[in-house]
PDB file of N, CA and C in Angstrom:
ATOM      1  N   MET A1196       0.754   1.017  -4.047  1.00 50.00           N
ATOM      2  CA  MET A1196       1.531  -0.053  -4.654  1.00 50.00           C
ATOM      3  C   MET A1196       0.817  -0.549  -5.883  1.00 50.00           C
ATOM      4  N   ASP A1197       1.501  -0.537  -6.988  1.00 64.00           N
ATOM      5  CA  ASP A1197       0.916  -0.975  -8.241  1.00 64.00           C
ATOM      6  C   ASP A1197       1.290  -2.406  -8.580  1.00 64.00           C
ATOM      7  N   GLY A1198       1.898  -3.143  -7.657  1.00 76.00           N
ATOM      8  CA  GLY A1198       2.378  -4.490  -7.938  1.00 76.00           C
ATOM      9  C   GLY A1198       1.266  -5.501  -8.149  1.00 76.00           C
ATOM     10  N   ILE A1199       0.237  -5.494  -7.319  1.00 80.00           N
ATOM     11  CA  ILE A1199      -0.844  -6.464  -7.438  1.00 80.00           C
ATOM     12  C   ILE A1199      -1.894  -5.901  -8.379  1.00 80.00           C
ATOM     13  N   LYS A1200      -2.181  -6.650  -9.446  1.00 82.00           N
ATOM     14  CA  LYS A1200      -3.168  -6.200 -10.421  1.00 82.00           C
ATOM     15  C   LYS A1200      -4.583  -6.508  -9.954  1.00 82.00           C
ATOM     16  N   TYR A1201      -4.874  -7.799  -9.756  1.00 82.00           N
ATOM     17  CA  TYR A1201      -6.214  -8.187  -9.350  1.00 82.00           C
ATOM     18  C   TYR A1201      -6.195  -9.615  -8.826  1.00 82.00           C
ATOM     19  N   ALA A1202      -7.233  -9.962  -8.077  1.00 85.00           N
ATOM     20  CA  ALA A1202      -7.382 -11.325  -7.562  1.00 85.00           C
ATOM     21  C   ALA A1202      -7.872 -12.230  -8.683  1.00 85.00           C
ATOM     22  N   VAL A1203      -7.488 -13.499  -8.625  1.00 86.00           N
ATOM     23  CA  VAL A1203      -7.870 -14.474  -9.639  1.00 86.00           C
ATOM     24  C   VAL A1203      -8.855 -15.456  -9.029  1.00 86.00           C
ATOM     25  N   PHE A1204      -9.965 -15.693  -9.726  1.00 88.00           N
ATOM     26  CA  PHE A1204     -10.965 -16.648  -9.264  1.00 88.00           C
ATOM     27  C   PHE A1204     -11.189 -17.697 -10.339  1.00 88.00           C
ATOM     28  N   THR A1205     -10.441 -18.790 -10.236  1.00 88.00           N
ATOM     29  CA  THR A1205     -10.597 -19.940 -11.120  1.00 88.00           C
ATOM     30  C   THR A1205     -10.975 -21.131 -10.253  1.00 88.00           C
ATOM     31  N   ASP A1206     -11.222 -22.275 -10.886  1.00 91.00           N
ATOM     32  CA  ASP A1206     -11.553 -23.471 -10.108  1.00 91.00           C
ATOM     33  C   ASP A1206     -10.439 -23.808  -9.128  1.00 91.00           C
ATOM     34  N   LYS A1207      -9.202 -23.742  -9.591  1.00 91.00           N
ATOM     35  CA  LYS A1207      -8.073 -24.075  -8.726  1.00 91.00           C
ATOM     36  C   LYS A1207      -7.925 -23.056  -7.598  1.00 91.00           C
ATOM     37  N   SER A1208      -8.047 -21.759  -7.907  1.00 89.00           N
ATOM     38  CA  SER A1208      -7.856 -20.749  -6.864  1.00 89.00           C
ATOM     39  C   SER A1208      -8.953 -20.817  -5.805  1.00 89.00           C
ATOM     40  N   ILE A1209     -10.164 -21.168  -6.201  1.00 89.00           N
ATOM     41  CA  ILE A1209     -11.252 -21.314  -5.228  1.00 89.00           C
ATOM     42  C   ILE A1209     -10.992 -22.536  -4.340  1.00 89.00           C
ATOM     43  N   ARG A1210     -10.451 -23.611  -4.918  1.00 92.00           N
ATOM     44  CA  ARG A1210     -10.086 -24.789  -4.135  1.00 92.00           C
ATOM     45  C   ARG A1210      -8.978 -24.465  -3.143  1.00 92.00           C
ATOM     46  N   LEU A1211      -8.022 -23.605  -3.552  1.00 92.00           N
ATOM     47  CA  LEU A1211      -6.906 -23.250  -2.680  1.00 92.00           C
ATOM     48  C   LEU A1211      -7.328 -22.372  -1.504  1.00 92.00           C
ATOM     49  N   LEU A1212      -8.469 -21.688  -1.619  1.00 90.00           N
ATOM     50  CA  LEU A1212      -8.943 -20.869  -0.499  1.00 90.00           C
ATOM     51  C   LEU A1212      -9.176 -21.715   0.747  1.00 90.00           C
ATOM     52  N   GLY A1213      -9.544 -22.982   0.561  1.00 90.00           N
ATOM     53  CA  GLY A1213      -9.731 -23.883   1.689  1.00 90.00           C
ATOM     54  C   GLY A1213      -8.430 -24.191   2.412  1.00 90.00           C
ATOM     55  N   LYS A1214      -7.296 -24.025   1.735  1.00 92.00           N
ATOM     56  CA  LYS A1214      -5.982 -24.249   2.332  1.00 92.00           C
ATOM     57  C   LYS A1214      -5.342 -22.940   2.786  1.00 92.00           C
ATOM     58  N   ASN A1215      -6.145 -21.870   2.829  1.00 91.00           N
ATOM     59  CA  ASN A1215      -5.677 -20.541   3.239  1.00 91.00           C
ATOM     60  C   ASN A1215      -4.626 -19.993   2.272  1.00 91.00           C
ATOM     61  N   GLN A1216      -4.836 -20.250   0.958  1.00 93.00           N
ATOM     62  CA  GLN A1216      -3.952 -19.748  -0.081  1.00 93.00           C
ATOM     63  C   GLN A1216      -4.757 -18.841  -1.008  1.00 93.00           C
ATOM     64  N   TYR A1217      -4.198 -17.689  -1.328  1.00 92.00           N
ATOM     65  CA  TYR A1217      -4.875 -16.686  -2.141  1.00 92.00           C
ATOM     66  C   TYR A1217      -4.082 -16.458  -3.424  1.00 92.00           C
ATOM     67  N   THR A1218      -4.784 -16.310  -4.546  1.00 91.00           N
ATOM     68  CA  THR A1218      -4.159 -16.196  -5.855  1.00 91.00           C
ATOM     69  C   THR A1218      -4.443 -14.821  -6.438  1.00 91.00           C
ATOM     70  N   SER A1219      -3.396 -14.196  -7.008  1.00 89.00           N
ATOM     71  CA  SER A1219      -3.577 -12.913  -7.681  1.00 89.00           C
ATOM     72  C   SER A1219      -2.532 -12.753  -8.772  1.00 89.00           C
ATOM     73  N   ASN A1220      -2.853 -11.925  -9.751  1.00 87.00           N
ATOM     74  CA  ASN A1220      -1.909 -11.581 -10.796  1.00 87.00           C
ATOM     75  C   ASN A1220      -1.166 -10.328 -10.365  1.00 87.00           C
ATOM     76  N   VAL A1221       0.148 -10.305 -10.622  1.00 87.00           N
ATOM     77  CA  VAL A1221       0.992  -9.183 -10.210  1.00 87.00           C
ATOM     78  C   VAL A1221       1.827  -8.722 -11.391  1.00 87.00           C
ATOM     79  N   GLU A1222       2.364  -7.511 -11.278  1.00 83.00           N
ATOM     80  CA  GLU A1222       3.268  -6.991 -12.303  1.00 83.00           C
ATOM     81  C   GLU A1222       4.511  -7.858 -12.368  1.00 83.00           C
ATOM     82  N   SER A1223       5.051  -8.048 -13.553  1.00 80.00           N
ATOM     83  CA  SER A1223       6.207  -8.937 -13.696  1.00 80.00           C
ATOM     84  C   SER A1223       7.468  -8.338 -13.075  1.00 80.00           C
ATOM     85  N   GLY A1224       7.533  -7.022 -12.872  1.00 81.00           N
ATOM     86  CA  GLY A1224       8.713  -6.397 -12.290  1.00 81.00           C
ATOM     87  C   GLY A1224       8.744  -6.390 -10.776  1.00 81.00           C
ATOM     88  N   SER A1225       7.657  -6.787 -10.126  1.00 81.00           N
ATOM     89  CA  SER A1225       7.589  -6.782  -8.661  1.00 81.00           C
ATOM     90  C   SER A1225       8.361  -7.959  -8.086  1.00 81.00           C
ATOM     91  N   THR A1226       9.041  -7.725  -6.971  1.00 85.00           N
ATOM     92  CA  THR A1226       9.780  -8.809  -6.323  1.00 85.00           C
ATOM     93  C   THR A1226       8.924  -9.454  -5.240  1.00 85.00           C
ATOM     94  N   ARG A1227       9.314 -10.649  -4.855  1.00 88.00           N
ATOM     95  CA  ARG A1227       8.574 -11.374  -3.826  1.00 88.00           C
ATOM     96  C   ARG A1227       8.596 -10.639  -2.494  1.00 88.00           C
ATOM     97  N   THR A1228       9.756 -10.091  -2.135  1.00 89.00           N
ATOM     98  CA  THR A1228       9.848  -9.415  -0.838  1.00 89.00           C
ATOM     99  C   THR A1228       8.987  -8.163  -0.807  1.00 89.00           C
ATOM    100  N   GLU A1229       8.925  -7.424  -1.920  1.00 88.00           N
ATOM    101  CA  GLU A1229       8.051  -6.245  -1.980  1.00 88.00           C
ATOM    102  C   GLU A1229       6.600  -6.655  -1.790  1.00 88.00           C
ATOM    103  N   LEU A1230       6.174  -7.687  -2.509  1.00 88.00           N
ATOM    104  CA  LEU A1230       4.782  -8.114  -2.434  1.00 88.00           C
ATOM    105  C   LEU A1230       4.433  -8.676  -1.059  1.00 88.00           C
ATOM    106  N   LYS A1231       5.344  -9.443  -0.482  1.00 90.00           N
ATOM    107  CA  LYS A1231       5.099 -10.004   0.851  1.00 90.00           C
ATOM    108  C   LYS A1231       4.952  -8.889   1.876  1.00 90.00           C
ATOM    109  N   HIS A1232       5.851  -7.913   1.828  1.00 91.00           N
ATOM    110  CA  HIS A1232       5.810  -6.791   2.756  1.00 91.00           C
ATOM    111  C   HIS A1232       4.519  -6.001   2.586  1.00 91.00           C
ATOM    112  N   TRP A1233       4.124  -5.744   1.351  1.00 88.00           N
ATOM    113  CA  TRP A1233       2.921  -4.970   1.086  1.00 88.00           C
ATOM    114  C   TRP A1233       1.671  -5.705   1.566  1.00 88.00           C
ATOM    115  N   VAL A1234       1.569  -7.021   1.295  1.00 89.00           N
ATOM    116  CA  VAL A1234       0.397  -7.798   1.722  1.00 89.00           C
ATOM    117  C   VAL A1234       0.300  -7.820   3.244  1.00 89.00           C
ATOM    118  N   GLU A1235       1.431  -8.008   3.916  1.00 91.00           N
ATOM    119  CA  GLU A1235       1.408  -8.050   5.378  1.00 91.00           C
ATOM    120  C   GLU A1235       1.000  -6.702   5.974  1.00 91.00           C
ATOM    121  N   LEU A1236       1.470  -5.608   5.403  1.00 91.00           N
ATOM    122  CA  LEU A1236       1.108  -4.290   5.926  1.00 91.00           C
ATOM    123  C   LEU A1236      -0.328  -3.914   5.599  1.00 91.00           C
ATOM    124  N   PHE A1237      -0.742  -4.125   4.358  1.00 88.00           N
ATOM    125  CA  PHE A1237      -2.057  -3.667   3.922  1.00 88.00           C
ATOM    126  C   PHE A1237      -3.192  -4.475   4.542  1.00 88.00           C
ATOM    127  N   PHE A1238      -3.049  -5.818   4.577  1.00 88.00           N
ATOM    128  CA  PHE A1238      -4.124  -6.665   5.079  1.00 88.00           C
ATOM    129  C   PHE A1238      -3.943  -7.059   6.538  1.00 88.00           C
ATOM    130  N   GLY A1239      -2.785  -6.805   7.136  1.00 91.00           N
ATOM    131  CA  GLY A1239      -2.552  -7.156   8.533  1.00 91.00           C
ATOM    132  C   GLY A1239      -2.509  -8.655   8.766  1.00 91.00           C
ATOM    133  N   VAL A1240      -1.873  -9.383   7.850  1.00 93.00           N
ATOM    134  CA  VAL A1240      -1.786 -10.839   7.941  1.00 93.00           C
ATOM    135  C   VAL A1240      -0.320 -11.256   7.994  1.00 93.00           C
ATOM    136  N   LYS A1241      -0.071 -12.538   8.247  1.00 95.00           N
ATOM    137  CA  LYS A1241       1.277 -13.084   8.271  1.00 95.00           C
ATOM    138  C   LYS A1241       1.425 -14.068   7.111  1.00 95.00           C
ATOM    139  N   VAL A1242       2.312 -13.762   6.172  1.00 94.00           N
ATOM    140  CA  VAL A1242       2.556 -14.606   5.003  1.00 94.00           C
ATOM    141  C   VAL A1242       3.646 -15.610   5.351  1.00 94.00           C
ATOM    142  N   ILE A1243       3.386 -16.906   5.100  1.00 95.00           N
ATOM    143  CA  ILE A1243       4.409 -17.913   5.380  1.00 95.00           C
ATOM    144  C   ILE A1243       5.049 -18.447   4.105  1.00 95.00           C
ATOM    145  N   ALA A1244       4.389 -18.305   2.943  1.00 94.00           N
ATOM    146  CA  ALA A1244       4.981 -18.787   1.693  1.00 94.00           C
ATOM    147  C   ALA A1244       4.372 -18.044   0.511  1.00 94.00           C
ATOM    148  N   MET A1245       5.184 -17.882  -0.529  1.00 92.00           N
ATOM    149  CA  MET A1245       4.711 -17.280  -1.778  1.00 92.00           C
ATOM    150  C   MET A1245       5.263 -18.095  -2.937  1.00 92.00           C
ATOM    151  N   ASN A1246       4.390 -18.539  -3.815  1.00 92.00           N
ATOM    152  CA  ASN A1246       4.792 -19.257  -5.013  1.00 92.00           C
ATOM    153  C   ASN A1246       4.373 -18.422  -6.213  1.00 92.00           C
ATOM    154  N   SER A1247       5.192 -18.443  -7.255  1.00 88.00           N
ATOM    155  CA  SER A1247       4.843 -17.659  -8.435  1.00 88.00           C
ATOM    156  C   SER A1247       5.226 -18.413  -9.694  1.00 88.00           C
ATOM    157  N   HIS A1248       4.522 -18.096 -10.763  1.00 85.00           N
ATOM    158  CA  HIS A1248       4.910 -18.566 -12.073  1.00 85.00           C
ATOM    159  C   HIS A1248       4.551 -17.505 -13.092  1.00 85.00           C
ATOM    160  N   ARG A1249       5.294 -17.492 -14.187  1.00 84.00           N
ATOM    161  CA  ARG A1249       5.129 -16.467 -15.202  1.00 84.00           C
ATOM    162  C   ARG A1249       4.157 -16.971 -16.259  1.00 84.00           C
ATOM    163  N   LEU A1250       3.178 -16.147 -16.574  1.00 78.00           N
ATOM    164  CA  LEU A1250       2.212 -16.483 -17.602  1.00 78.00           C
ATOM    165  C   LEU A1250       2.618 -15.794 -18.904  1.00 78.00           C
ATOM    166  N   PRO A1251       2.562 -16.500 -20.020  1.00 74.00           N
ATOM    167  CA  PRO A1251       2.980 -15.885 -21.283  1.00 74.00           C
ATOM    168  C   PRO A1251       1.967 -14.856 -21.765  1.00 74.00           C
ATOM    169  N   GLY A1252       2.470 -13.841 -22.459  1.00 68.00           N
ATOM    170  CA  GLY A1252       1.589 -12.858 -23.067  1.00 68.00           C
ATOM    171  C   GLY A1252       0.942 -13.443 -24.305  1.00 68.00           C
ATOM    172  N   LYS A1253      -0.158 -12.870 -24.718  1.00 69.00           N
ATOM    173  CA  LYS A1253      -0.855 -13.362 -25.900  1.00 69.00           C
ATOM    174  C   LYS A1253      -0.277 -12.685 -27.141  1.00 69.00           C
ATOM    175  N   GLY A1254      -0.001 -13.474 -28.150  1.00 67.00           N
ATOM    176  CA  GLY A1254       0.503 -12.931 -29.401  1.00 67.00           C
ATOM    177  C   GLY A1254      -0.608 -12.315 -30.230  1.00 67.00           C
ATOM    178  N   ARG A1255      -0.231 -11.449 -31.144  1.00 66.00           N
ATOM    179  CA  ARG A1255      -1.209 -10.833 -32.034  1.00 66.00           C
ATOM    180  C   ARG A1255      -0.899 -11.248 -33.462  1.00 66.00           C
ATOM    181  N   ARG A1256      -1.893 -11.338 -34.285  1.00 66.00           N
ATOM    182  CA  ARG A1256      -1.710 -11.854 -35.635  1.00 66.00           C
ATOM    183  C   ARG A1256      -1.322 -10.798 -36.655  1.00 66.00           C
ATOM    184  N   MET A1257      -1.690  -9.577 -36.459  1.00 65.00           N
ATOM    185  CA  MET A1257      -1.509  -8.550 -37.482  1.00 65.00           C
ATOM    186  C   MET A1257      -0.178  -7.811 -37.365  1.00 65.00           C
ATOM    187  N   GLY A1258       0.788  -8.368 -36.675  1.00 60.00           N
ATOM    188  CA  GLY A1258       2.093  -7.736 -36.577  1.00 60.00           C
ATOM    189  C   GLY A1258       2.148  -6.559 -35.614  1.00 60.00           C
ATOM    190  N   LEU A1259       1.224  -6.493 -34.686  1.00 64.00           N
ATOM    191  CA  LEU A1259       1.181  -5.381 -33.740  1.00 64.00           C
ATOM    192  C   LEU A1259       1.926  -5.693 -32.448  1.00 64.00           C
ATOM    193  N   GLY A1260       2.690  -6.758 -32.429  1.00 62.00           N
ATOM    194  CA  GLY A1260       3.407  -7.124 -31.214  1.00 62.00           C
ATOM    195  C   GLY A1260       2.587  -8.069 -30.377  1.00 62.00           C
ATOM    196  N   HIS A1261       2.855  -8.106 -29.090  1.00 61.00           N
ATOM    197  CA  HIS A1261       2.096  -8.961 -28.186  1.00 61.00           C
ATOM    198  C   HIS A1261       1.917  -8.262 -26.847  1.00 61.00           C
ATOM    199  N   THR A1262       0.980  -8.777 -26.060  1.00 65.00           N
ATOM    200  CA  THR A1262       0.641  -8.138 -24.795  1.00 65.00           C
ATOM    201  C   THR A1262       1.733  -8.388 -23.763  1.00 65.00           C
ATOM    202  N   MET A1263       1.680  -7.646 -22.683  1.00 66.00           N
ATOM    203  CA  MET A1263       2.681  -7.736 -21.627  1.00 66.00           C
ATOM    204  C   MET A1263       2.581  -9.075 -20.899  1.00 66.00           C
ATOM    205  N   HIS A1264       3.725  -9.525 -20.397  1.00 71.00           N
ATOM    206  CA  HIS A1264       3.763 -10.714 -19.563  1.00 71.00           C
ATOM    207  C   HIS A1264       3.431 -10.302 -18.125  1.00 71.00           C
ATOM    208  N   TYR A1265       2.896 -11.231 -17.369  1.00 78.00           N
ATOM    209  CA  TYR A1265       2.653 -10.976 -15.960  1.00 78.00           C
ATOM    210  C   TYR A1265       2.843 -12.270 -15.192  1.00 78.00           C
ATOM    211  N   ARG A1266       2.875 -12.159 -13.877  1.00 87.00           N
ATOM    212  CA  ARG A1266       3.091 -13.311 -13.005  1.00 87.00           C
ATOM    213  C   ARG A1266       1.856 -13.576 -12.173  1.00 87.00           C
ATOM    214  N   ARG A1267       1.679 -14.821 -11.800  1.00 89.00           N
ATOM    215  CA  ARG A1267       0.605 -15.196 -10.894  1.00 89.00           C
ATOM    216  C   ARG A1267       1.236 -15.654  -9.590  1.00 89.00           C
ATOM    217  N   MET A1268       0.802 -15.047  -8.495  1.00 91.00           N
ATOM    218  CA  MET A1268       1.328 -15.372  -7.170  1.00 91.00           C
ATOM    219  C   MET A1268       0.270 -16.143  -6.373  1.00 91.00           C
ATOM    220  N   ILE A1269       0.717 -17.181  -5.692  1.00 92.00           N
ATOM    221  CA  ILE A1269      -0.124 -17.909  -4.751  1.00 92.00           C
ATOM    222  C   ILE A1269       0.467 -17.649  -3.372  1.00 92.00           C
ATOM    223  N   ILE A1270      -0.295 -16.943  -2.543  1.00 92.00           N
ATOM    224  CA  ILE A1270       0.176 -16.494  -1.233  1.00 92.00           C
ATOM    225  C   ILE A1270      -0.447 -17.379  -0.160  1.00 92.00           C
ATOM    226  N   THR A1271       0.398 -18.006   0.676  1.00 94.00           N
ATOM    227  CA  THR A1271      -0.077 -18.856   1.768  1.00 94.00           C
ATOM    228  C   THR A1271       0.034 -18.079   3.071  1.00 94.00           C
ATOM    229  N   LEU A1272      -1.067 -18.025   3.806  1.00 94.00           N
ATOM    230  CA  LEU A1272      -1.109 -17.304   5.077  1.00 94.00           C
ATOM    231  C   LEU A1272      -1.030 -18.285   6.237  1.00 94.00           C
ATOM    232  N   GLN A1273      -0.594 -17.763   7.378  1.00 94.00           N
ATOM    233  CA  GLN A1273      -0.577 -18.569   8.601  1.00 94.00           C
ATOM    234  C   GLN A1273      -2.008 -18.922   8.990  1.00 94.00           C
ATOM    235  N   PRO A1274      -2.201 -20.085   9.615  1.00 92.00           N
ATOM    236  CA  PRO A1274      -3.550 -20.435  10.082  1.00 92.00           C
ATOM    237  C   PRO A1274      -4.081 -19.364  11.038  1.00 92.00           C
ATOM    238  N   GLY A1275      -5.357 -19.068  10.891  1.00 91.00           N
ATOM    239  CA  GLY A1275      -5.985 -18.045  11.724  1.00 91.00           C
ATOM    240  C   GLY A1275      -6.070 -16.689  11.043  1.00 91.00           C
ATOM    241  N   TYR A1276      -5.330 -16.474   9.973  1.00 92.00           N
ATOM    242  CA  TYR A1276      -5.385 -15.222   9.225  1.00 92.00           C
ATOM    243  C   TYR A1276      -6.184 -15.432   7.942  1.00 92.00           C
ATOM    244  N   SER A1277      -6.798 -14.368   7.451  1.00 89.00           N
ATOM    245  CA  SER A1277      -7.499 -14.432   6.167  1.00 89.00           C
ATOM    246  C   SER A1277      -7.552 -13.035   5.568  1.00 89.00           C
ATOM    247  N   ILE A1278      -7.720 -12.999   4.266  1.00 87.00           N
ATOM    248  CA  ILE A1278      -7.861 -11.737   3.533  1.00 87.00           C
ATOM    249  C   ILE A1278      -9.335 -11.576   3.214  1.00 87.00           C
ATOM    250  N   PRO A1279      -9.941 -10.445   3.559  1.00 80.00           N
ATOM    251  CA  PRO A1279     -11.364 -10.260   3.253  1.00 80.00           C
ATOM    252  C   PRO A1279     -11.577 -10.236   1.743  1.00 80.00           C
ATOM    253  N   PRO A1280     -12.733 -10.702   1.292  1.00 71.00           N
ATOM    254  CA  PRO A1280     -12.986 -10.714  -0.158  1.00 71.00           C
ATOM    255  C   PRO A1280     -13.017  -9.294  -0.714  1.00 71.00           C
ATOM    256  N   LEU A1281     -12.468  -9.146  -1.891  1.00 57.00           N
ATOM    257  CA  LEU A1281     -12.467  -7.854  -2.552  1.00 57.00           C
ATOM    258  C   LEU A1281     -13.735  -7.743  -3.392  1.00 57.00           C
ATOM    259  N   ARG A1282     -14.470  -6.674  -3.182  1.00 52.00           N
ATOM    260  CA  ARG A1282     -15.714  -6.490  -3.901  1.00 52.00           C
ATOM    261  C   ARG A1282     -15.630  -5.246  -4.770  1.00 52.00           C
ATOM    262  N   LYS A1283     -16.186  -5.356  -5.978  1.00 49.00           N
ATOM    263  CA  LYS A1283     -16.265  -4.196  -6.853  1.00 49.00           C
ATOM    264  C   LYS A1283     -17.511  -3.397  -6.506  1.00 49.00           C
ATOM    265  N   LYS A1284     -17.399  -2.110  -6.597  1.00 46.00           N
ATOM    266  CA  LYS A1284     -18.543  -1.246  -6.328  1.00 46.00           C
ATOM    267  C   LYS A1284     -19.490  -1.289  -7.526  1.00 46.00           C
ATOM    268  N   ARG A1285     -20.714  -1.651  -7.283  1.00 48.00           N
ATOM    269  CA  ARG A1285     -21.693  -1.716  -8.374  1.00 48.00           C
ATOM    270  C   ARG A1285     -22.389  -0.387  -8.514  1.00 48.00           C
ATOM    271  N   THR A1286     -22.635  -0.019  -9.745  1.00 49.00           N
ATOM    272  CA  THR A1286     -23.344   1.253  -9.999  1.00 49.00           C
ATOM    273  C   THR A1286     -24.700   1.011 -10.578  1.00 49.00           C
TER     274      THR A1286
END
């Protein structure tokens, strides 16, 4: 599944971890039901709510267009479930 791009770690998203809410950026073409189904299957958790908002792409000055738009999803899990932290492999 190419819908979820990466996890987001900002001050707000770290605060939301205490409420069992996880934040990630997703492709703008992905639907909520696809993402909910994928998260539940891949991580073995129960999703009770998903909130999303669209983030604007960054414009370019030299007339080369602008970057792609994407969405940020805040996924709320049932109490007792959690998503293990994603770690990058260090070389």
